[in-house]
């Protein structure tokens, strides 16, 4: 197996690890958290504390995969244009601290509802409300990182399109996904009343990223030389 093809497949499996851990964390959150119901959320988390902790750990592992994914794509695509590949890597790196530090908001929710003695100055309803507040902060922190993904997918898509050893249609899809992510970011923070407009872009992003991930794992890169 030539080095470029090997790098492409490694990148694909790292990408898959990023997807799986990210989805697992999101499923845990959506299972345990009841929007606008702080008491039910606290009850669910306490009843499934290990699951909630596994979701937190999964999110942290996702951040590691996300970092490694950017490095793998840089190695794979720097022969196309080293400067654009470096820009892509920098946009990837910008999202890493946002994602990593944001996980603290989930842990804050767990600490608040844990029943620690120093929290007895708060009433139960206050603690539950604060727990849900930190969870909501986590959701907004996650949304903040979307701007990094948007600006990271644009040069990634361009490099894929220009590479000659990866399909051009994947490059187009990734650039469209970039636009979708940026629309989602600005909608959340500037037009929160129009949430529905983000969904078409989200669908394109999912199609693009899953297609790219599985293409890399199954097909790899076409050329034998870098």
Short mmCIF file of C-alpha atoms in Angstrom, two decimals:
data_model
loop_
_atom_site.label_atom_id
_atom_site.label_comp_id
_atom_site.label_asym_id
_atom_site.label_seq_id
_atom_site.Cartn_x
_atom_site.Cartn_y
_atom_site.Cartn_z
CA UNK A 1 0.00 0.00 0.00
CA UNK A 2 1.54 3.38 -1.00
CA UNK A 3 2.07 6.05 1.65
CA UNK A 4 -0.62 8.43 0.38
CA UNK A 5 -3.26 5.73 0.28
CA UNK A 6 -2.22 4.56 3.75
CA UNK A 7 -2.48 8.11 5.09
CA UNK A 8 -5.94 8.49 3.55
CA UNK A 9 -7.19 5.30 5.21
CA UNK A 10 -5.69 6.26 8.58
CA UNK A 11 -7.38 9.65 8.28
CA UNK A 12 -10.66 7.91 7.53
CA UNK A 13 -10.49 5.71 10.62
CA UNK A 14 -9.55 8.68 12.80
CA UNK A 15 -12.52 10.52 11.29
CA UNK A 16 -14.76 7.57 12.14
CA UNK A 17 -13.50 7.62 15.73
CA UNK A 18 -14.36 11.31 15.91
CA UNK A 19 -17.86 10.66 14.58
CA UNK A 20 -18.59 7.69 16.87
CA UNK A 21 -17.43 9.37 20.07
CA UNK A 22 -19.22 12.61 19.16
CA UNK A 23 -22.47 10.82 18.42
CA UNK A 24 -22.26 8.77 21.62
CA UNK A 25 -21.84 11.91 23.72
CA UNK A 26 -24.75 13.59 21.97
CA UNK A 27 -27.00 10.54 22.43
CA UNK A 28 -26.20 10.45 26.16
CA UNK A 29 -27.08 14.11 26.53
CA UNK A 30 -30.29 13.86 24.56
CA UNK A 31 -31.31 10.78 26.58
CA UNK A 32 -30.76 12.25 30.03
CA UNK A 33 -31.45 15.95 29.64
CA UNK A 34 -35.03 17.21 29.56
CA UNK A 35 -35.06 20.73 28.10
CA UNK A 36 -36.66 23.32 30.41
CA UNK A 37 -37.18 20.74 33.18
CA UNK A 38 -34.32 21.08 35.66
CA UNK A 39 -35.75 18.62 38.19
CA UNK A 40 -36.27 15.84 35.64
CA UNK A 41 -32.81 16.42 34.20
CA UNK A 42 -31.17 16.19 37.64
CA UNK A 43 -33.13 13.02 38.44
CA UNK A 44 -32.12 11.37 35.14
CA UNK A 45 -28.44 12.22 35.55
CA UNK A 46 -28.30 10.98 39.14
CA UNK A 47 -30.06 7.76 38.14
CA UNK A 48 -27.58 7.19 35.29
CA UNK A 49 -24.47 8.92 36.60
CA UNK A 50 -22.04 6.43 35.05
CA UNK A 51 -23.68 6.89 31.65
CA UNK A 52 -23.42 10.67 31.99
CA UNK A 53 -19.74 10.35 32.94
CA UNK A 54 -19.16 8.06 29.95
CA UNK A 55 -20.68 10.78 27.76
CA UNK A 56 -18.22 13.31 29.19
CA UNK A 57 -15.26 10.97 28.60
CA UNK A 58 -16.52 10.25 25.08
CA UNK A 59 -16.60 13.98 24.34
CA UNK A 60 -13.00 14.36 25.55
CA UNK A 61 -11.87 11.43 23.38
CA UNK A 62 -13.70 13.08 20.48
CA UNK A 63 -11.53 16.18 20.98
CA UNK A 64 -8.40 14.03 20.72
CA UNK A 65 -9.69 12.42 17.52
CA UNK A 66 -10.55 15.88 16.17
CA UNK A 67 -6.98 17.06 16.77
CA UNK A 68 -5.47 13.94 15.17
CA UNK A 69 -7.89 14.26 12.25
CA UNK A 70 -6.62 17.75 11.44
CA UNK A 71 -3.02 16.52 11.49
CA UNK A 72 -3.86 13.52 9.27
CA UNK A 73 -5.63 15.75 6.73
CA UNK A 74 -2.67 18.12 6.73
CA UNK A 75 -0.27 15.28 5.90
CA UNK A 76 -2.66 13.94 3.26
CA UNK A 77 -3.33 17.25 1.52
CA UNK A 78 -0.22 19.39 1.92
CA UNK A 79 1.12 18.14 -1.47
CA UNK A 80 -1.82 19.99 -3.08
CA UNK A 81 -1.10 23.37 -1.49
CA UNK A 82 0.98 23.58 1.67
CA UNK A 83 -0.25 27.07 2.65
CA UNK A 84 -3.94 26.20 2.31
CA UNK A 85 -3.31 22.94 4.17
CA UNK A 86 -1.67 24.92 6.98
CA UNK A 87 -4.69 27.25 7.11
CA UNK A 88 -6.96 24.20 7.37
CA UNK A 89 -4.84 22.81 10.22
CA UNK A 90 -4.92 26.14 12.09
CA UNK A 91 -8.71 26.30 11.80
CA UNK A 92 -8.85 22.75 13.14
CA UNK A 93 -6.59 23.65 16.06
CA UNK A 94 -8.74 26.67 16.90
CA UNK A 95 -11.67 24.36 17.66
CA UNK A 96 -9.73 22.05 19.99
CA UNK A 97 -9.58 24.30 23.10
CA UNK A 98 -13.18 25.42 22.53
CA UNK A 99 -14.40 21.83 22.53
CA UNK A 100 -12.15 20.68 25.36
CA UNK A 101 -12.87 23.50 27.80
CA UNK A 102 -16.57 23.36 27.01
CA UNK A 103 -16.76 19.85 28.50
CA UNK A 104 -16.25 21.50 31.91
CA UNK A 105 -19.80 22.81 31.65
CA UNK A 106 -21.09 19.24 31.63
CA UNK A 107 -18.95 18.39 34.63
CA UNK A 108 -20.24 21.49 36.43
CA UNK A 109 -23.78 20.15 36.00
CA UNK A 110 -22.69 16.87 37.61
CA UNK A 111 -20.95 18.63 40.49
CA UNK A 112 -23.95 20.82 41.22
CA UNK A 113 -26.41 17.96 41.55
CA UNK A 114 -23.97 15.65 43.36
CA UNK A 115 -25.17 16.72 46.83
CA UNK A 116 -21.76 17.92 48.03
CA UNK A 117 -21.88 19.49 51.51
CA UNK A 118 -20.64 22.90 50.41
CA UNK A 119 -23.73 23.24 48.18
CA UNK A 120 -26.21 23.06 51.05
CA UNK A 121 -26.41 26.86 51.02
CA UNK A 122 -28.54 26.46 47.89
CA UNK A 123 -32.03 25.02 47.79
CA UNK A 124 -32.68 21.87 45.74
CA UNK A 125 -34.58 23.79 43.07
CA UNK A 126 -31.77 26.35 42.82
CA UNK A 127 -29.14 23.63 42.39
CA UNK A 128 -31.22 21.90 39.71
CA UNK A 129 -31.74 25.18 37.88
CA UNK A 130 -28.03 25.95 37.97
CA UNK A 131 -27.28 22.45 36.71
CA UNK A 132 -29.53 22.98 33.70
CA UNK A 133 -27.99 26.43 33.16
CA UNK A 134 -24.51 24.93 32.87
CA UNK A 135 -25.81 22.28 30.52
CA UNK A 136 -27.32 25.02 28.33
CA UNK A 137 -23.97 26.81 28.43
CA UNK A 138 -22.40 23.60 27.17
CA UNK A 139 -24.80 23.55 24.21
CA UNK A 140 -23.88 27.15 23.35
CA UNK A 141 -20.20 26.38 23.78
CA UNK A 142 -20.59 23.49 21.35
CA UNK A 143 -22.31 25.84 18.93
CA UNK A 144 -19.42 28.31 19.25
CA UNK A 145 -17.04 25.64 17.99
CA UNK A 146 -19.16 25.35 14.83
CA UNK A 147 -17.48 28.50 13.48
CA UNK A 148 -14.14 26.67 13.64
CA UNK A 149 -15.61 23.67 11.80
CA UNK A 150 -17.07 25.93 9.13
CA UNK A 151 -13.78 27.68 8.40
CA UNK A 152 -11.93 24.36 8.61
CA UNK A 153 -14.15 22.55 6.10
CA UNK A 154 -13.77 25.29 3.47
CA UNK A 155 -10.02 24.84 2.85
CA UNK A 156 -10.42 21.09 3.37
CA UNK A 157 -13.03 20.95 0.62
CA UNK A 158 -10.89 23.11 -1.66
CA UNK A 159 -7.86 20.85 -1.20
CA UNK A 160 -9.92 17.71 -1.82
CA UNK A 161 -11.37 19.29 -4.97
CA UNK A 162 -7.92 20.26 -6.30
CA UNK A 163 -6.08 17.12 -5.19
CA UNK A 164 -6.66 14.87 -8.19
CA UNK A 165 -6.44 11.82 -5.93
CA UNK A 166 -9.77 12.33 -4.16
CA UNK A 167 -13.15 12.80 -5.87
CA UNK A 168 -14.07 16.37 -6.77
CA UNK A 169 -17.68 15.85 -5.67
CA UNK A 170 -16.46 15.27 -2.10
CA UNK A 171 -14.65 18.58 -2.21
CA UNK A 172 -17.82 20.33 -3.38
CA UNK A 173 -19.86 18.67 -0.63
CA UNK A 174 -17.34 19.68 2.03
CA UNK A 175 -17.38 23.31 0.87
CA UNK A 176 -21.18 23.27 0.95
CA UNK A 177 -20.99 21.77 4.44
CA UNK A 178 -18.74 24.67 5.41
CA UNK A 179 -21.43 27.09 4.28
CA UNK A 180 -24.05 25.11 6.21
CA UNK A 181 -22.00 25.20 9.41
CA UNK A 182 -21.44 28.94 9.13
CA UNK A 183 -25.15 29.53 8.52
CA UNK A 184 -25.91 27.42 11.59
CA UNK A 185 -23.44 29.41 13.70
CA UNK A 186 -24.80 32.83 12.71
CA UNK A 187 -28.40 31.62 13.01
CA UNK A 188 -27.87 30.39 16.59
CA UNK A 189 -26.19 33.57 17.80
CA UNK A 190 -27.88 36.23 15.66
CA UNK A 191 -31.27 34.79 14.68
CA UNK A 192 -32.27 32.33 17.42
CA UNK A 193 -35.95 32.64 16.50
CA UNK A 194 -35.28 31.10 13.06
CA UNK A 195 -33.83 27.75 14.11
CA UNK A 196 -35.40 25.89 11.19
CA UNK A 197 -33.12 27.58 8.64
CA UNK A 198 -30.11 25.68 10.04
CA UNK A 199 -31.49 22.21 9.32
CA UNK A 200 -30.88 22.06 5.52
CA UNK A 201 -27.26 23.08 6.09
CA UNK A 202 -26.91 20.50 8.84
CA UNK A 203 -28.18 17.80 6.48
CA UNK A 204 -25.60 18.74 3.83
CA UNK A 205 -22.85 18.72 6.46
CA UNK A 206 -23.81 15.23 7.64
CA UNK A 207 -23.91 13.87 4.08
CA UNK A 208 -20.57 15.47 3.22
CA UNK A 209 -18.70 14.35 6.31
CA UNK A 210 -20.04 10.78 6.36
CA UNK A 211 -19.33 10.42 2.62
CA UNK A 212 -15.79 11.71 3.04
CA UNK A 213 -15.14 9.52 6.08
CA UNK A 214 -16.27 6.30 4.43
CA UNK A 215 -14.59 7.12 1.12
CA UNK A 216 -11.25 7.53 2.89
CA UNK A 217 -11.66 4.26 4.80
CA UNK A 218 -12.87 2.18 1.86
CA UNK A 219 -11.33 3.75 -1.23
CA UNK A 220 -8.37 5.70 0.10
CA UNK A 221 -6.47 7.86 -2.39
CA UNK A 222 -6.07 7.06 -6.08
CA UNK A 223 -2.42 7.81 -6.79
CA UNK A 224 0.60 5.76 -5.85
CA UNK A 225 2.94 8.64 -5.21
CA UNK A 226 2.95 11.83 -3.24
#
